Amino acid sequence: MDETPVTKRAPMQVGLQLLEPVASLLARNNVPSFVATVQDPETGDSGRFLPVARANPDASDDPASISLAYDAPGCPLYLPAGRQMQISFEGPVVDSAYLIYPMEPMDWDAMQEMVAQTTDIFEQAGWPVKLKPRFGPPTEIRRSITPAQLNKKTYGTKTVRIGVWHPCDLPYVEATAEVRHLNSAPSGVSVPPTRPTQPQDHDAPDRFVMRVSFNIDNTALSEEITALRDARRFEMNGTTEAPIAMKHWVETPDWRPENWQGQWIK
């Protein structure tokens, strides 16, 4: 009889906002792997967290699932649980994030239901539609998609954008929701359920996931973040080209150069 103890995997719940200090992200989320990442001297001041919840039951160190709450004051947004997240940081702040969900790839009918559910999530949270995204055509909100829309892209991963919104308090942050066609995606660990996969047979049933991405759409703001990052690099290294260890920003997130005149990052 196998008496090997079974490790129960707990779900991971992450709350974040773009522009919040990484130190704040760590303080309010109990994620040991995030702490380990920033304490690693090899982690520089431009990097990312990449938590995954692999379907493989042997991945006992993974969480059971990953959920994301975007904590916009007055209009918090909660996305369904998935298996892959990315949170990127630049200098002291979080500057982008995405979540891929749900837990398992969907067939066509389940995907259509999730498209409508995702649109409802943004509408019920009170996020205004971003009428003109930073890239691409004006926003069209979709509650379903058609095969023609999916097949419009003839190379690489087929995707269909279903909407672009922004938090009620930050018009220069945009959230983009899209359907991703797994059959046309590269194989590998980046594809949920985040285990190595074989190329799909031509006649394999179509499978889909959702991806919601949060990004800054203001060039001047992005340049301000880079300027603050580079100011500290120069202070510590005498050059803006050499990264510094991220742990310095976590230990002293309020560091600013003399006479700093930040419009967004005070």
CSV table of C-alpha atoms in Angstrom, one decimal:
chain,number,residue,atom,x,y,z
A,1,MET,CA,0.0,0.0,0.0
A,2,ASP,CA,1.4,3.4,-1.0
A,3,GLU,CA,1.4,5.6,2.1
A,4,THR,CA,3.1,8.6,0.4
A,5,PRO,CA,1.3,11.7,1.8
A,6,VAL,CA,-0.7,13.7,-0.7
A,7,THR,CA,0.0,17.4,-0.7
A,8,LYS,CA,-3.1,19.4,-1.1
A,9,ARG,CA,-2.6,22.3,-3.5
A,10,ALA,CA,-4.2,25.6,-2.4
A,11,PRO,CA,-5.6,28.1,-4.8
A,12,MET,CA,-3.7,31.3,-5.4
A,13,GLN,CA,-5.6,34.6,-5.2
A,14,VAL,CA,-3.7,37.7,-6.4
A,15,GLY,CA,-5.0,41.3,-6.0
A,16,LEU,CA,-3.2,44.0,-7.9
A,17,GLN,CA,-3.4,47.4,-9.6
A,18,LEU,CA,-1.1,48.8,-12.3
A,19,LEU,CA,1.3,51.4,-11.0
A,20,GLU,CA,1.2,50.0,-7.5
A,21,PRO,CA,4.6,49.5,-5.9
A,22,VAL,CA,5.9,45.9,-6.1
A,23,ALA,CA,6.5,46.2,-2.4
A,24,SER,CA,2.7,46.7,-1.9
A,25,LEU,CA,1.9,43.8,-4.2
A,26,LEU,CA,4.1,41.5,-2.0
A,27,ALA,CA,2.7,42.9,1.3
A,28,ARG,CA,-0.9,42.2,0.5
A,29,ASN,CA,-0.6,38.9,-1.4
A,30,ASN,CA,0.7,35.8,0.4
A,31,VAL,CA,2.7,34.4,-2.4
A,32,PRO,CA,6.1,33.0,-1.3
A,33,SER,CA,7.3,32.5,-4.9
A,34,PHE,CA,6.9,36.3,-5.5
A,35,VAL,CA,9.0,37.0,-2.4
A,36,ALA,CA,11.6,34.5,-3.5
A,37,THR,CA,11.8,36.1,-7.0
A,38,VAL,CA,12.5,39.6,-5.8
A,39,GLN,CA,14.9,38.4,-3.1
A,40,ASP,CA,16.9,36.6,-5.8
A,41,PRO,CA,19.9,38.9,-6.6
A,42,GLU,CA,19.6,37.8,-10.2
A,43,THR,CA,16.2,39.4,-10.5
A,44,GLY,CA,16.7,42.8,-12.1
A,45,ASP,CA,14.6,46.0,-12.0
A,46,SER,CA,12.7,45.0,-15.2
A,47,GLY,CA,11.1,41.6,-14.9
A,48,ARG,CA,8.0,39.5,-14.2
A,49,PHE,CA,6.3,37.0,-12.0
A,50,LEU,CA,5.0,33.9,-13.9
A,51,PRO,CA,2.9,31.7,-11.6
A,52,VAL,CA,1.4,28.6,-13.2
A,53,ALA,CA,-1.0,26.0,-11.9
A,54,ARG,CA,-0.1,22.9,-14.0
A,55,ALA,CA,-2.7,20.2,-14.5
A,56,ASN,CA,-0.1,17.6,-13.7
A,57,PRO,CA,-0.9,16.3,-10.2
A,58,ASP,CA,2.9,15.7,-9.6
A,59,ALA,CA,3.4,19.5,-9.7
A,60,SER,CA,2.8,19.7,-6.0
A,61,ASP,CA,4.5,23.1,-5.6
A,62,ASP,CA,2.0,24.7,-7.9
A,63,PRO,CA,-1.2,26.3,-6.7
A,64,ALA,CA,-4.4,24.5,-7.5
A,65,SER,CA,-5.6,27.5,-9.5
A,66,ILE,CA,-4.8,31.2,-10.0
A,67,SER,CA,-7.4,34.0,-9.6
A,68,LEU,CA,-6.9,37.7,-10.3
A,69,ALA,CA,-8.7,40.7,-8.7
A,70,TYR,CA,-8.0,44.1,-10.2
A,71,ASP,CA,-8.5,46.3,-7.2
A,72,ALA,CA,-9.6,49.5,-8.8
A,73,PRO,CA,-11.1,51.8,-6.1
A,74,GLY,CA,-14.9,51.9,-6.6
A,75,CYS,CA,-15.0,49.3,-9.3
A,76,PRO,CA,-13.0,46.1,-8.4
A,77,LEU,CA,-12.9,43.4,-11.1
A,78,TYR,CA,-12.7,39.7,-10.5
A,79,LEU,CA,-11.8,37.2,-13.2
A,80,PRO,CA,-12.4,33.5,-13.2
A,81,ALA,CA,-9.7,31.1,-12.1
A,82,GLY,CA,-7.1,29.9,-14.6
A,83,ARG,CA,-3.8,28.2,-14.8
A,84,GLN,CA,-1.4,31.0,-16.0
A,85,MET,CA,-0.7,34.5,-15.0
A,86,GLN,CA,2.0,37.1,-15.7
A,87,ILE,CA,2.7,40.2,-13.7
A,88,SER,CA,5.4,42.5,-15.1
A,89,PHE,CA,7.3,45.2,-13.2
A,90,GLU,CA,9.5,48.1,-14.2
A,91,GLY,CA,11.5,49.9,-11.6
A,92,PRO,CA,9.3,50.1,-8.5
A,93,VAL,CA,5.9,49.5,-10.0
A,94,VAL,CA,3.7,46.9,-11.6
A,95,ASP,CA,3.3,48.0,-15.3
A,96,SER,CA,1.3,45.1,-16.9
A,97,ALA,CA,-0.4,41.8,-16.1
A,98,TYR,CA,-2.5,39.1,-17.7
A,99,LEU,CA,-4.5,36.0,-16.8
A,100,ILE,CA,-5.3,33.1,-19.0
A,101,TYR,CA,-8.5,31.2,-18.0
A,102,PRO,CA,-10.6,29.1,-17.4
A,103,MET,CA,-9.0,26.0,-15.8
A,104,GLU,CA,-9.4,23.8,-18.9
A,105,PRO,CA,-9.5,24.6,-22.6
A,106,MET,CA,-13.1,25.1,-23.9
A,107,ASP,CA,-14.9,23.7,-26.9
A,108,TRP,CA,-16.8,26.1,-29.2
A,109,ASP,CA,-20.0,26.3,-27.2
A,110,ALA,CA,-18.3,26.7,-23.8
A,111,MET,CA,-16.1,29.4,-25.3
A,112,GLN,CA,-19.2,31.4,-26.5
A,113,GLU,CA,-20.6,31.3,-23.0
A,114,MET,CA,-17.3,32.5,-21.6
A,115,VAL,CA,-17.2,35.4,-24.0
A,116,ALA,CA,-20.6,36.6,-22.8
A,117,GLN,CA,-19.6,36.0,-19.2
A,118,THR,CA,-16.4,38.0,-19.6
A,119,THR,CA,-18.2,40.9,-21.2
A,120,ASP,CA,-20.7,40.8,-18.3
A,121,ILE,CA,-17.8,40.9,-15.7
A,122,PHE,CA,-16.6,44.2,-17.1
A,123,GLU,CA,-20.0,45.7,-17.5
A,124,GLN,CA,-21.2,44.8,-14.0
A,125,ALA,CA,-17.9,46.1,-12.5
A,126,GLY,CA,-18.7,49.5,-14.1
A,127,TRP,CA,-15.6,49.7,-16.3
A,128,PRO,CA,-16.0,52.2,-19.2
A,129,VAL,CA,-15.4,51.0,-22.7
A,130,LYS,CA,-12.1,52.2,-24.2
A,131,LEU,CA,-13.5,53.5,-27.4
A,132,LYS,CA,-10.1,53.9,-29.1
A,133,PRO,CA,-7.4,51.5,-27.8
A,134,ARG,CA,-3.8,52.3,-28.1
A,135,PHE,CA,-3.4,49.8,-30.9
A,136,GLY,CA,-5.8,48.5,-33.4
A,137,PRO,CA,-9.3,49.6,-34.6
A,138,PRO,CA,-12.0,51.3,-32.5
A,139,THR,CA,-13.4,48.9,-29.8
A,140,GLU,CA,-16.3,46.6,-30.7
A,141,ILE,CA,-17.8,44.9,-27.7
A,142,ARG,CA,-18.7,41.3,-28.6
A,143,ARG,CA,-20.9,38.8,-26.7
A,144,SER,CA,-20.1,36.1,-29.1
A,145,ILE,CA,-17.8,35.5,-32.1
A,146,THR,CA,-18.1,33.9,-35.5
A,147,PRO,CA,-15.9,31.5,-37.4
A,148,ALA,CA,-15.2,34.2,-39.9
A,149,GLN,CA,-13.8,36.5,-37.2
A,150,LEU,CA,-11.7,33.6,-35.8
A,151,ASN,CA,-10.3,32.7,-39.3
A,152,LYS,CA,-9.6,36.3,-40.3
A,153,LYS,CA,-6.0,35.7,-39.0
A,154,THR,CA,-4.3,33.2,-41.3
A,155,TYR,CA,-1.0,32.8,-39.5
A,156,GLY,CA,0.1,32.3,-35.9
A,157,THR,CA,-2.3,32.0,-33.0
A,158,LYS,CA,-5.8,32.9,-34.0
A,159,THR,CA,-7.3,35.4,-31.7
A,160,VAL,CA,-10.5,37.5,-31.6
A,161,ARG,CA,-10.7,40.7,-29.4
A,162,ILE,CA,-14.0,40.9,-27.6
A,163,GLY,CA,-13.5,44.3,-25.9
A,164,VAL,CA,-11.3,46.9,-24.4
A,165,TRP,CA,-12.2,48.7,-21.2
A,166,HIS,CA,-10.4,50.8,-18.5
A,167,PRO,CA,-10.8,51.1,-14.8
A,168,CYS,CA,-13.3,53.7,-13.6
A,169,ASP,CA,-10.4,55.7,-12.0
A,170,LEU,CA,-7.6,55.3,-14.5
A,171,PRO,CA,-8.3,56.1,-18.2
A,172,TYR,CA,-4.6,55.5,-19.1
A,173,VAL,CA,-4.9,51.8,-18.2
A,174,GLU,CA,-6.6,49.5,-20.6
A,175,ALA,CA,-7.9,45.9,-20.2
A,176,THR,CA,-8.1,43.8,-23.4
A,177,ALA,CA,-10.1,40.6,-23.4
A,178,GLU,CA,-9.6,38.1,-26.3
A,179,VAL,CA,-10.4,34.6,-27.3
A,180,ARG,CA,-7.3,32.5,-28.1
A,181,HIS,CA,-7.5,29.4,-30.3
A,182,LEU,CA,-5.2,26.8,-28.8
A,183,ASN,CA,-5.0,24.6,-31.9
A,184,SER,CA,-3.1,27.3,-33.8
A,185,ALA,CA,-0.9,28.2,-30.8
A,186,PRO,CA,2.7,26.9,-30.5
A,187,SER,CA,3.0,23.8,-28.3
A,188,GLY,CA,4.8,24.1,-25.0
A,189,VAL,CA,4.5,25.1,-21.4
A,190,SER,CA,3.0,28.5,-22.2
A,191,VAL,CA,-0.2,26.8,-23.4
A,192,PRO,CA,-2.7,25.8,-20.6
A,193,PRO,CA,-2.9,23.4,-19.0
A,194,THR,CA,0.8,24.4,-18.9
A,195,ARG,CA,2.4,21.1,-19.6
A,196,PRO,CA,4.4,20.3,-22.8
A,197,THR,CA,2.0,19.4,-25.6
A,198,GLN,CA,2.3,17.8,-29.0
A,199,PRO,CA,1.3,19.6,-32.2
A,200,GLN,CA,-2.4,19.3,-32.8
A,201,ASP,CA,-3.7,17.0,-35.5
A,202,HIS,CA,-5.4,18.8,-38.4
A,203,ASP,CA,-8.7,17.3,-37.4
A,204,ALA,CA,-8.4,17.7,-33.6
A,205,PRO,CA,-11.4,19.4,-32.0
A,206,ASP,CA,-11.1,23.1,-31.6
A,207,ARG,CA,-10.1,24.3,-28.1
A,208,PHE,CA,-10.1,27.8,-26.7
A,209,VAL,CA,-9.0,29.9,-23.7
A,210,MET,CA,-9.6,33.5,-22.7
A,211,ARG,CA,-6.9,36.0,-22.0
A,212,VAL,CA,-7.4,39.4,-20.3
A,213,SER,CA,-4.4,41.7,-20.3
A,214,PHE,CA,-3.9,45.0,-18.4
A,215,ASN,CA,-1.5,47.5,-19.9
A,216,ILE,CA,-0.6,51.2,-19.7
A,217,ASP,CA,-1.6,53.1,-22.8
A,218,ASN,CA,0.0,56.5,-22.1
A,219,THR,CA,3.5,57.0,-23.6
A,220,ALA,CA,4.4,59.8,-21.2
A,221,LEU,CA,3.6,57.7,-18.2
A,222,SER,CA,5.6,54.8,-19.5
A,223,GLU,CA,8.5,57.1,-20.1
A,224,GLU,CA,8.2,58.4,-16.5
A,225,ILE,CA,8.5,54.9,-15.1
A,226,THR,CA,11.6,54.3,-17.2
A,227,ALA,CA,13.1,57.6,-16.1
A,228,LEU,CA,12.7,56.7,-12.5
A,229,ARG,CA,14.1,53.2,-13.0
A,230,ASP,CA,17.1,54.7,-14.9
A,231,ALA,CA,17.7,57.4,-12.2
A,232,ARG,CA,18.2,54.7,-9.6
A,233,ARG,CA,20.4,52.7,-11.9
A,234,PHE,CA,22.6,55.7,-12.4
A,235,GLU,CA,22.7,56.4,-8.7
A,236,MET,CA,23.9,52.9,-7.9
A,237,ASN,CA,25.9,51.9,-11.0
A,238,GLY,CA,26.9,55.2,-12.7
A,239,THR,CA,25.1,54.0,-15.8
A,240,THR,CA,21.5,53.6,-16.9
A,241,GLU,CA,22.4,50.4,-18.9
A,242,ALA,CA,23.1,48.1,-16.0
A,243,PRO,CA,20.0,46.8,-14.1
A,244,ILE,CA,20.0,46.8,-10.3
A,245,ALA,CA,18.6,44.0,-8.2
A,246,MET,CA,14.8,44.3,-7.7
A,247,LYS,CA,15.2,43.8,-4.0
A,248,HIS,CA,16.5,47.4,-3.7
A,249,TRP,CA,13.2,48.7,-4.9
A,250,VAL,CA,11.2,46.4,-2.6
A,251,GLU,CA,13.3,47.5,0.4
A,252,THR,CA,13.1,51.2,-0.3
A,253,PRO,CA,10.1,51.7,-2.7
A,254,ASP,CA,9.9,55.4,-2.0
A,255,TRP,CA,13.4,56.3,-3.3
A,256,ARG,CA,13.3,59.2,-5.6
A,257,PRO,CA,16.2,61.2,-7.2
A,258,GLU,CA,16.8,64.8,-6.0
A,259,ASN,CA,14.3,67.2,-7.5
A,260,TRP,CA,12.0,64.4,-8.9
A,261,GLN,CA,9.0,66.0,-10.6
A,262,GLY,CA,6.9,62.9,-11.3
A,263,GLN,CA,3.4,63.6,-12.6
A,264,TRP,CA,2.0,60.1,-11.9
A,265,ILE,CA,4.6,58.5,-9.6
A,266,LYS,CA,5.1,61.0,-6.8
